[in-house]
Coordinates of C-alpha atoms in Angstrom, one line a residue:
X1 CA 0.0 0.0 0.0
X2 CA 1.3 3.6 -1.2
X3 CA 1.9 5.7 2.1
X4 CA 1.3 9.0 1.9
X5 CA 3.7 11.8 3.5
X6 CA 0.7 15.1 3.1
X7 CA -2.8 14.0 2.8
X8 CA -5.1 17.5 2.4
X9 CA -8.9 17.8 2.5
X10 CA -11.1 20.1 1.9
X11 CA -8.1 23.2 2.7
X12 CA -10.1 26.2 2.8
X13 CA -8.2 30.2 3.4
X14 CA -9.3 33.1 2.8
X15 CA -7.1 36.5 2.1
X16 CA -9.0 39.5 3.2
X17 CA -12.2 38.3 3.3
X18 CA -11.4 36.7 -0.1
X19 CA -11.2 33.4 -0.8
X20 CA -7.8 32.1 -1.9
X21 CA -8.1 27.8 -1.6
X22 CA -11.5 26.4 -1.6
X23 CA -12.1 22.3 -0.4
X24 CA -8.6 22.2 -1.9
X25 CA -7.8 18.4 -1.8
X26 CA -4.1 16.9 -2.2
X27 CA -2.2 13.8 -1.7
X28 CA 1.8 13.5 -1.8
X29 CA 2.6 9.9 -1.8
X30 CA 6.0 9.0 -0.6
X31 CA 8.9 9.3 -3.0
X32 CA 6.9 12.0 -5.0
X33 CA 8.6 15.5 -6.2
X34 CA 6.4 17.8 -7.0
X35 CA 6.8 20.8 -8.7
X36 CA 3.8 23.7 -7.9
X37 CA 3.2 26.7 -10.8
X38 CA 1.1 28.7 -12.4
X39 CA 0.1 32.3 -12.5
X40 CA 0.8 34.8 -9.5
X41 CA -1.6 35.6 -6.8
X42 CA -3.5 31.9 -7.3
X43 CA -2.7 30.6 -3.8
X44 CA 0.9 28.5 -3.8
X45 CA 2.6 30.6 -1.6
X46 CA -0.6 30.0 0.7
X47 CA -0.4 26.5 0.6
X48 CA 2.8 26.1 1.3
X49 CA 2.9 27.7 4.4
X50 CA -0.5 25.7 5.3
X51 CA 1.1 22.7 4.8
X52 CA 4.2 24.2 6.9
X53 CA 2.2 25.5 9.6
X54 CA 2.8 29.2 9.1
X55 CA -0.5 30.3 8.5
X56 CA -4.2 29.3 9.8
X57 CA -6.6 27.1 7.2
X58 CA -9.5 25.6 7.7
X59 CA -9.8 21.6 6.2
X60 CA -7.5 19.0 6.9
X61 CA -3.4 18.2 6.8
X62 CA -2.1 15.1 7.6
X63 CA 1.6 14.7 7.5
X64 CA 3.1 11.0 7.4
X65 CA 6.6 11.0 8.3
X66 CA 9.0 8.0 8.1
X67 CA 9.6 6.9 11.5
X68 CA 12.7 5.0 9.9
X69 CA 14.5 7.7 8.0
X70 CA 17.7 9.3 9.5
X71 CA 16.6 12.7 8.5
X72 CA 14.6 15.3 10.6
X73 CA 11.0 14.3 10.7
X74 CA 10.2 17.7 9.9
X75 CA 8.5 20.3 7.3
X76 CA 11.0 23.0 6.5
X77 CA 9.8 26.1 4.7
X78 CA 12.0 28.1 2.5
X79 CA 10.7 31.7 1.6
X80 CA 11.5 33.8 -1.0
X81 CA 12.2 36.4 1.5
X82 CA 14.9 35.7 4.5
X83 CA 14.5 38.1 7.4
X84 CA 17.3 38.9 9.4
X85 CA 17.8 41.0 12.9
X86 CA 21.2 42.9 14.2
X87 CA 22.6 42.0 16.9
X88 CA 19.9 43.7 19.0
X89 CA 16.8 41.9 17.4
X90 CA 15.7 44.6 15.2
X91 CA 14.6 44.3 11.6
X92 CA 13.6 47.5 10.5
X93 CA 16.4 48.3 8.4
X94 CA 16.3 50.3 5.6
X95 CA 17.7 50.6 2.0
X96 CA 21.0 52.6 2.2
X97 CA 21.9 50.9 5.8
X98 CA 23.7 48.1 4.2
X99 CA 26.5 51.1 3.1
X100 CA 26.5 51.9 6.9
X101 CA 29.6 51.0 9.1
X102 CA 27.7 51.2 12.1
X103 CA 24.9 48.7 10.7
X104 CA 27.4 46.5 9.7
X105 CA 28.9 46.7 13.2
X106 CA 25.7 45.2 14.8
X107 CA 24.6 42.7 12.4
X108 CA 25.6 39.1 12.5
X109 CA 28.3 37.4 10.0
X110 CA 27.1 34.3 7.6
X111 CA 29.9 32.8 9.9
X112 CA 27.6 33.1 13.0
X113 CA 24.7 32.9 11.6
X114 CA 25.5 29.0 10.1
X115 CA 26.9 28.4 13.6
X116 CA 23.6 29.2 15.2
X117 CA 21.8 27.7 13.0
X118 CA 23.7 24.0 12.7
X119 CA 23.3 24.2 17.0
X120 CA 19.7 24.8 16.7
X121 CA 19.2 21.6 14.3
X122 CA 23.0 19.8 15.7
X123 CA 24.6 19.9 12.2
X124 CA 28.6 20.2 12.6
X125 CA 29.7 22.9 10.3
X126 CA 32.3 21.0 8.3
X127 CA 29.6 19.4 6.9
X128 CA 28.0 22.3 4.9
X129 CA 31.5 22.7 2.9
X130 CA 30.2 21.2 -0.1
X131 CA 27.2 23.0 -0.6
X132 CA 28.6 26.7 0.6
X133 CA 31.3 25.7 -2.5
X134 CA 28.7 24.4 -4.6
X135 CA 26.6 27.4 -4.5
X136 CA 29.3 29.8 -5.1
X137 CA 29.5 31.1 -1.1
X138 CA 32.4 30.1 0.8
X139 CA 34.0 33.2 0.7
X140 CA 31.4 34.9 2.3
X141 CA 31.6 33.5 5.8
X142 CA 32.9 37.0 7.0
X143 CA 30.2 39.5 5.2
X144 CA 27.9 40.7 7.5
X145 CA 24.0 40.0 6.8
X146 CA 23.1 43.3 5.8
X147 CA 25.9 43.4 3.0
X148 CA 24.9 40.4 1.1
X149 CA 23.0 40.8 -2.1
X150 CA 19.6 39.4 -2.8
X151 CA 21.1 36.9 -4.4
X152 CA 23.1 35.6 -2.1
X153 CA 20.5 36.1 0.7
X154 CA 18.5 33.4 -1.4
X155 CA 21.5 31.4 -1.4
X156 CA 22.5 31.5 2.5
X157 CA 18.5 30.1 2.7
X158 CA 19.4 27.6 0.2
X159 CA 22.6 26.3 2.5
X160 CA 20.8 25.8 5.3
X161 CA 18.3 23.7 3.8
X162 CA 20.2 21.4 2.1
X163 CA 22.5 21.3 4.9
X164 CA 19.2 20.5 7.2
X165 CA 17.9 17.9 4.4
X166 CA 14.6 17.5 6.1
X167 CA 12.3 14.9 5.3
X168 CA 10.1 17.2 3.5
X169 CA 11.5 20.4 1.9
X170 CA 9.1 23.2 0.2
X171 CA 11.6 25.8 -1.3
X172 CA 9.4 29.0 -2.5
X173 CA 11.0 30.9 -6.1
X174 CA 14.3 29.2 -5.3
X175 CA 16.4 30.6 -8.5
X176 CA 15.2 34.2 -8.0
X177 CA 18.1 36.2 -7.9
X178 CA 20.7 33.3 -8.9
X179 CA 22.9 33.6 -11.9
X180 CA 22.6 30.4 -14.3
X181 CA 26.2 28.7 -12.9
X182 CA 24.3 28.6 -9.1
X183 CA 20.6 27.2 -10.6
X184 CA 22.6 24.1 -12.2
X185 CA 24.1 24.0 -9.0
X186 CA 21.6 24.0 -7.0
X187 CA 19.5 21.3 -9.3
X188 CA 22.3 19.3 -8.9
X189 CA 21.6 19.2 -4.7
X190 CA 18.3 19.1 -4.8
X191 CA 19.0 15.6 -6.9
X192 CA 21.2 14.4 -4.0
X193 CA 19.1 15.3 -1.6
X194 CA 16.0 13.8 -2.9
X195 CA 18.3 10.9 -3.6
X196 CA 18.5 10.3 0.6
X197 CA 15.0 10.3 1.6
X198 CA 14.1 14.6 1.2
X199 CA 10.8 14.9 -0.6
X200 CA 10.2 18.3 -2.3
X201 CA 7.4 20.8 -3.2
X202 CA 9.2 23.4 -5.7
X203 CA 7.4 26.5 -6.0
X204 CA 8.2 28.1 -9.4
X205 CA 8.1 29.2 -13.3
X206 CA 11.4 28.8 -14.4
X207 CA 11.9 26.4 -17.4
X208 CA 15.1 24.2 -15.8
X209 CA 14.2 22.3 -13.1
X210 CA 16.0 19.3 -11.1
X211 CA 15.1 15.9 -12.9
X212 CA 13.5 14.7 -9.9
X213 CA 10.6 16.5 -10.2
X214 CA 8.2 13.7 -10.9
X215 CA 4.4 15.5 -10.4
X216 CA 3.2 18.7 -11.3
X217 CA -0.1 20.9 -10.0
X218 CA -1.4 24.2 -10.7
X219 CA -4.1 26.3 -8.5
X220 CA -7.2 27.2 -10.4
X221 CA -10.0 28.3 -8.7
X222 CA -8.8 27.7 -5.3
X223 CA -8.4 24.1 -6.4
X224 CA -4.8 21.9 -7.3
X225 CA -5.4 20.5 -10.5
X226 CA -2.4 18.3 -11.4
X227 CA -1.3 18.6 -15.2
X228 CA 1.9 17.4 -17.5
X229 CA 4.9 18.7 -18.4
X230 CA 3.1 19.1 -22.0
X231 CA 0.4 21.2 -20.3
X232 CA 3.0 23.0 -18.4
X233 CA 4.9 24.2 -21.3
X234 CA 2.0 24.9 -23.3
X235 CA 2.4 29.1 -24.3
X236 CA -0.9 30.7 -22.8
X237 CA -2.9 33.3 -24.2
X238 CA -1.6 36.5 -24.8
X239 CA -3.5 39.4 -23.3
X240 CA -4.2 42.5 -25.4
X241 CA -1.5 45.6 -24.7
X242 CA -3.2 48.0 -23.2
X243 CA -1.9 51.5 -24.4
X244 CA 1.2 53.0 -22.4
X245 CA -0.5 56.3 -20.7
X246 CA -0.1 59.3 -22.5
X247 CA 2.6 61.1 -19.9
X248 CA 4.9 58.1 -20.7
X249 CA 4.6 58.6 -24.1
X250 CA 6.5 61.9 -23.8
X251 CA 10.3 62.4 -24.2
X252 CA 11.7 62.2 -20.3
X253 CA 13.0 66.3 -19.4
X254 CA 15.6 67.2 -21.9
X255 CA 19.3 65.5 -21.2
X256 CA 21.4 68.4 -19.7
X257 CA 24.4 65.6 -20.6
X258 CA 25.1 63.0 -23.2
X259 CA 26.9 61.6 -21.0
X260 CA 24.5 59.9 -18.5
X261 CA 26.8 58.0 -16.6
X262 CA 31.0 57.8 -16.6
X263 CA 32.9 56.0 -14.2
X264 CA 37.1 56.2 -14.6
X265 CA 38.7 53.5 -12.8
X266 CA 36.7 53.2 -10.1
X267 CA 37.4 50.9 -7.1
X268 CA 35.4 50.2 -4.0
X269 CA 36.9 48.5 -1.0
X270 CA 35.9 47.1 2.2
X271 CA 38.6 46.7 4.3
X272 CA 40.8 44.1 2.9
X273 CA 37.9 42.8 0.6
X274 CA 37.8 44.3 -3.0
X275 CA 34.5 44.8 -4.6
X276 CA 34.9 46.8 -7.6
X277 CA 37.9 47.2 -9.1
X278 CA 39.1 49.6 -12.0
X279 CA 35.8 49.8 -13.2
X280 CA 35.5 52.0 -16.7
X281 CA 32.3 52.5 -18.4
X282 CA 30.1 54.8 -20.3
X283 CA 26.6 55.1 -20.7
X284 CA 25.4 57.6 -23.2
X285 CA 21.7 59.3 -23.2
X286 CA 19.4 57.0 -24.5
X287 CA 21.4 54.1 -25.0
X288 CA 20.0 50.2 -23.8
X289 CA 22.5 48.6 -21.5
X290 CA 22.1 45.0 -20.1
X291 CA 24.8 44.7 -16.9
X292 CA 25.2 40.8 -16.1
X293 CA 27.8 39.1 -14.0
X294 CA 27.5 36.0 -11.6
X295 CA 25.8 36.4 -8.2
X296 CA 28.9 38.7 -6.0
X297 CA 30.4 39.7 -9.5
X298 CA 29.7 43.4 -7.9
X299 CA 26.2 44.2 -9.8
X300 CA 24.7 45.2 -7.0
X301 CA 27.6 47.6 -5.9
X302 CA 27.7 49.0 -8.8
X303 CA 24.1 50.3 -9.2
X304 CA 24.2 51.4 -6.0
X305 CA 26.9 54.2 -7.2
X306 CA 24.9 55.1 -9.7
X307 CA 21.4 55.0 -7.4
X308 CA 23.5 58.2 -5.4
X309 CA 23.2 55.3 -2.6
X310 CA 26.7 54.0 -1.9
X311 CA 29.2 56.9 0.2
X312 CA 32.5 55.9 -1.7
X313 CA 31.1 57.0 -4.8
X314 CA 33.0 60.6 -3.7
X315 CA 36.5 59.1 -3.8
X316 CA 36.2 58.0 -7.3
X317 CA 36.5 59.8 -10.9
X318 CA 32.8 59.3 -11.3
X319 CA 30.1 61.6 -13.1
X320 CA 26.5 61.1 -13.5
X321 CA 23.9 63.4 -15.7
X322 CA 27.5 64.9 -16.7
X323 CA 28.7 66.1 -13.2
X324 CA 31.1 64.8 -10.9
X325 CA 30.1 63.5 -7.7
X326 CA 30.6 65.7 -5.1
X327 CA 30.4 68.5 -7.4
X328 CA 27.4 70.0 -4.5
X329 CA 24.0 67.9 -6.1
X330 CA 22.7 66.3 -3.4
X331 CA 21.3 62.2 -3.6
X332 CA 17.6 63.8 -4.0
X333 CA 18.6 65.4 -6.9
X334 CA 20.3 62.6 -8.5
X335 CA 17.3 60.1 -7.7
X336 CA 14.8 62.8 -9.1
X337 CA 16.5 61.6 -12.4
X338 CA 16.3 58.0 -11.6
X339 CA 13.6 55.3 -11.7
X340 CA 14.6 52.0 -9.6
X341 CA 13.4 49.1 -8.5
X342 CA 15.7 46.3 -7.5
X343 CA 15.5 43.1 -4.6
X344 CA 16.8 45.3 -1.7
X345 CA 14.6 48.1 -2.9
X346 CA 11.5 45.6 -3.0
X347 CA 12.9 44.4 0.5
X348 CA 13.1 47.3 2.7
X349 CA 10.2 49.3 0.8
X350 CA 7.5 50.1 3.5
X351 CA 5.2 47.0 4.1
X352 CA 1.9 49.3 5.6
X353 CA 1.7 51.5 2.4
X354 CA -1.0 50.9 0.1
X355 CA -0.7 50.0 -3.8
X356 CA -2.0 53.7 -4.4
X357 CA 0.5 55.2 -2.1
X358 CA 3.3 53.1 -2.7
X359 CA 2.8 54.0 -7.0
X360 CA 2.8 58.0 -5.9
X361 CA 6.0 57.7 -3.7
X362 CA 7.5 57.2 -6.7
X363 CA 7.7 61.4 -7.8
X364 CA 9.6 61.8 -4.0
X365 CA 11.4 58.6 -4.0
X366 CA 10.3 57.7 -1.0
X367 CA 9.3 54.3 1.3
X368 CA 5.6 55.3 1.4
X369 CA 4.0 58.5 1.0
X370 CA 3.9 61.6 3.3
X371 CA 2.5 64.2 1.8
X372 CA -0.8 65.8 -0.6
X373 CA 0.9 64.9 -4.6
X374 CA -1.7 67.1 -6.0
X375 CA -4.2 66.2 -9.0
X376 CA -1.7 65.7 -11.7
X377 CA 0.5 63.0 -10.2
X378 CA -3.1 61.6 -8.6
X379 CA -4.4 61.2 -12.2
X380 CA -0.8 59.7 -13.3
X381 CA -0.5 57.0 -10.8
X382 CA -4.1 55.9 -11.4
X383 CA -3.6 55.2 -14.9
X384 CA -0.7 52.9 -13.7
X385 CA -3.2 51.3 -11.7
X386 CA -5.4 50.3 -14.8
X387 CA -2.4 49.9 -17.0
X388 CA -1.0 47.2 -14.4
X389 CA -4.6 45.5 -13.9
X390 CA -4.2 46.5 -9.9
X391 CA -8.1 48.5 -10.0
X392 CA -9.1 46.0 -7.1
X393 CA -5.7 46.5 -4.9
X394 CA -6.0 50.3 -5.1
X395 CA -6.4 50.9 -1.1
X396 CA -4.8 47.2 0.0
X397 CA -1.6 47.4 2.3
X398 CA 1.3 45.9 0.0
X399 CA 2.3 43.3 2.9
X400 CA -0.7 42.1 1.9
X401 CA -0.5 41.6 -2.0
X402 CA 0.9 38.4 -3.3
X403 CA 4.7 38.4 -4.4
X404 CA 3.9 39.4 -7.9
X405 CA 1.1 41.9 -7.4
X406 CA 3.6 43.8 -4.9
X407 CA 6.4 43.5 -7.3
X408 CA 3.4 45.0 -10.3
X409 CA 2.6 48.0 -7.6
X410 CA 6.5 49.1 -7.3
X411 CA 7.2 48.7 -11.4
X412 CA 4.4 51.0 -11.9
X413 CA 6.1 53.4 -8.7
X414 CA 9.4 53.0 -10.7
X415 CA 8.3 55.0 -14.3
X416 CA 5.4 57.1 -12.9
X417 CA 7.4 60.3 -13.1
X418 CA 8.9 59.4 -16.5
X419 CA 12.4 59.3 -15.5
X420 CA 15.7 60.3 -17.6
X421 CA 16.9 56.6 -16.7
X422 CA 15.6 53.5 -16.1
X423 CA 17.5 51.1 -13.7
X424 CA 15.7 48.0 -13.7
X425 CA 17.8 45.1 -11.9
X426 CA 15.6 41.9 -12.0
X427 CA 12.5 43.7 -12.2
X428 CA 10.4 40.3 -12.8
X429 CA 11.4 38.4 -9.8
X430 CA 8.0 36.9 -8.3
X431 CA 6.0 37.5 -11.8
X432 CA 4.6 34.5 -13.8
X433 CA 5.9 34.2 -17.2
X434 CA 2.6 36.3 -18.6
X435 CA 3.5 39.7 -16.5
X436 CA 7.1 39.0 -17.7
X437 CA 6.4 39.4 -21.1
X438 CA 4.2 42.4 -20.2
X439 CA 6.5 44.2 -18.4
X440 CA 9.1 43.8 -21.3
X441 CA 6.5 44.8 -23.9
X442 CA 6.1 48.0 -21.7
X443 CA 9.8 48.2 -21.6
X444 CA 10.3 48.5 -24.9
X445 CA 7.3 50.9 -25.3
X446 CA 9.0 53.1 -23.2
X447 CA 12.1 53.3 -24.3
X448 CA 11.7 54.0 -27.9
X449 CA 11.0 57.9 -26.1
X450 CA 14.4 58.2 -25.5
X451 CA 15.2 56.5 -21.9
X452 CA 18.1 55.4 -20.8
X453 CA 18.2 51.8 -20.1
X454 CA 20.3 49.8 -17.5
X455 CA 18.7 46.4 -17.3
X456 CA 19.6 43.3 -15.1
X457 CA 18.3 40.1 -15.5
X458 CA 19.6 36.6 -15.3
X459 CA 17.4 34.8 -17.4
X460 CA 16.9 35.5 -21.5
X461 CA 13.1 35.3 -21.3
X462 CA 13.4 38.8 -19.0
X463 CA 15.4 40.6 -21.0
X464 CA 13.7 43.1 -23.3
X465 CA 14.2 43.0 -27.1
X466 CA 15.5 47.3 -26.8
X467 CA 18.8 46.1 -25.6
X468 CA 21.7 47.0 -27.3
X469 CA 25.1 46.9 -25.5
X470 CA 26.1 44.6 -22.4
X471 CA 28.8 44.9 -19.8
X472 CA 29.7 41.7 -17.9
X473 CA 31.5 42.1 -14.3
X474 CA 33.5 39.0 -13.2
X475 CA 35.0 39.3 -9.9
X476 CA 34.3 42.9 -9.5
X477 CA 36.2 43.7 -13.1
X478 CA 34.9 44.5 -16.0
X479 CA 35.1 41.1 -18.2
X480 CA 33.7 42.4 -21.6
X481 CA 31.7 45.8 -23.4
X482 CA 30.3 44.7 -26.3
X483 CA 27.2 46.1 -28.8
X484 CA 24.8 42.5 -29.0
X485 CA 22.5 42.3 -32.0
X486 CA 20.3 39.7 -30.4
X487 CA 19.3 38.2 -27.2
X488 CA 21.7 35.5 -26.3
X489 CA 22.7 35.9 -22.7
X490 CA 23.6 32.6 -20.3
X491 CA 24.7 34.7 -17.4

């Protein structure tokens, strides 16, 4: 007789009043790997957590677990986002902290935080080794928390699971935020791991998934349906574009420079640790730029000199909008200029904003809004909100969207005002493969005005077809500058 490990009936939860998973009804026989997609906002995210007992449902969950394995008789959640607290148990940090000595001071190292974590579960720390080299991360044992990147925030979650192997593993958007080296990786594990007795629920879109993966389920209508890999890679409809609103149709205010950004053998330094080094590059008004590099190539840093964010930017022969930094513009000025959205952005943004407010903060460039925007910018954002399909969100709080409605609300805050450059760095994490090829679309829309472009993105379905020149980074150094014809990027 077939055992099975998560017997569900009749799951019910409801999401503001609104029902999210109706007499859902699921078995997971033992040995099974399932893989769980689908479009955004349908429930998975719920149900995983049900199933982990992180949030309440009504209906049954029966877990089986084998009372003969070695390995932890246990459910382990992996979220797409990892909270963290200092030293003091805060964690309300915000964006620009990470660039903060003090802040760096007071938070834990990856060192201590492994160490804690293999005493919490007794797992001796030589035996991670293969998976912190695996995934790319040994040498990050002395980086503080707040100093990682997103992407290697996803894969510190990543070690600890695999390190844990639990008898039952759900991993939630696992390869967000990992460069294509780390996803084969990290297939790789997950094969080994299922290999010994874990069981996994993998919550995602992508295309490349472990071989394992034996089952796979979609939520409609509150309910799982299970489908085939055929089904799954069936192309759905496309929706009908809807068109861009008129005040992004306009050329962005007039370049005062043709020279948007210039950077002249720049090198950022912590401590003994090198981040950046001799960096030259150009970006000209108007021009499409792609920036890859594996996950700690120094993306992140990078943008964040640009952004006005990062303080070393002043001890380097850099210029943006044609001035030099330091020159007496202050960071509002500079980010008046600039429309962002990136991970950390997404991370530290305030949670208790609503969809409305959090669109308008885009003209200040603020974490929520504190102040009257006036009818213009009122009328602006609101045609976001029908452009992005987000009518029926208008007034909810954005920690309580789905990942991919929140991630709709803050594209939408990043062009509202029309900016003279675009920096989008993996602007489609947490959106199905549909609102990827939207935003794109709208990408391209937009940029035939004359925006400038600096794009990052892992995988080639999220890159838009406006691209025109790349830059790689490899260790912090620029590795190539080339003009592309086509899409064709691995990294």
């Amino acid at each position: 007789m077939i055992q099975p490990v998560v017997h569900i009936t009749k799951l019910n939860l409801k999401y503001r009043h609104k029902p999210v998973l109706e007499d859902l009804c699921w078995t997971i026989n033992r040995g099974e790997n399932w893989l769980l997609c689908g479009a955004s906002g349908t429930g998975k995210t719920s149900l995983a957590k049900a199933i982990a007992g992180l949030t309440h449902s009504y209906g049954n969950i029966a877990i089986s677990f084998d009372p003969e394995s070695s390995l932890p008789a246990m459910v382990y959640y992996v979220a797409n986002w990892f909270q963290f607290k200092d030293l003091e148990g805060q964690s309300n940090f915000y964006y620009q902290q990470r660039y903060n000595k003090q802040a760096v001071e007071t938070t834990a190292t990856v060192q201590v935080e492994l160490e804690s974590f293999g005493k919490k579960y007794g797992l001796e720390l030589n035996t991670a080794e293969g998976i912190l080299t695996a995934l790319g991360f040994s040498g990050l044992k002395n980086a503080t928390l707040i100093q990682l990147s997103s992407g290697e925030h996803k894969k510190l979650q990543l070690v600890k699971a695999l390190w844990l192997k639990p008898q039952l593993l759900i991993l939630d958007l696992p390869y967000n935020g990992l460069d294509t080296l780390s996803r084969q990786n990290l297939n790789t594990l997950l094969e080994e791991i299922t290999e010994s007795g874990t069981q996994l629920i993998l919550i995602s879109n992508e295309p490349d998934l472990p071989v394992c993966i034996d089952r796979i389920a979609v939520i409609e209508a509150g309910k799982l349906v299970e489908i085939s890999a055929d089904q799954r890679n069936q192309n759905e409809p496309e929706h009908l574009m809807k068109p861009v609103p008129a005040f992004l149709s306009d050329v962005p205010v007039p370049f005062s420079s043709e020279q948007v950004v210039k950077m002249v053998d720049v090198n950022i330094r912590y401590g003994d640790k090198q981040v950046l080094k001799n960096i030259n590059w150009e970006v000209k008004a108007g021009e499409k730029w792609v920036l890859h590099g594996h996950n700690g190539s120094g993306k992140s840093t990078l943008l964040s000199l640009i952004c006005g964010d990062h303080p070393q930017a002043y001890a380097n022969d850099f210029h943006l909008f044609g001035n030099k930094r330091g020159s007496g513009e202050s960071i509002w000025e500079i980010k008046e200029r600039i429309g962002l959205i990136s991970p950390e952005l997404h991370w530290y943004f305030d949670p208790s904003a609503t969809v409305w407010q959090s669109i308008v903060s885009g003209f200040y460039n603020s974490s929520g809004l504190y102040c009257d925007p006036g009818y213009t910018k009122k009328a602006q954002a609101d045609e976001l909100i029908h452009y992005f399909g987000l009518e029926e969100y208008k007034d909810t709080l954005m920690n309580e969207l789905p990942l991919g409605k929140q991630r709709l609300a803050l594209l939408a805050r990043t062009i509202v005002k029309n900016p003279e450059l675009l920096i989008l760095d993996e602007p489609c994490q947490g959106l199905d493969q549909q609102q990827t090829r939207h935003f794109n679309k709208l990408v391209d829309d937009l940029c035939k005005n004359g925006t400038t472009l600096i794009y990052v993105g892992h995988f080639e379905a999220q890159v838009p077809e406006c691209i025109e020149k790349r830059i790689l980074l490899e260790n912090g150094e620029v590795k190539s500058v080339k003009t592309i014809a086509q899409k064709t990027y691995t990294n």
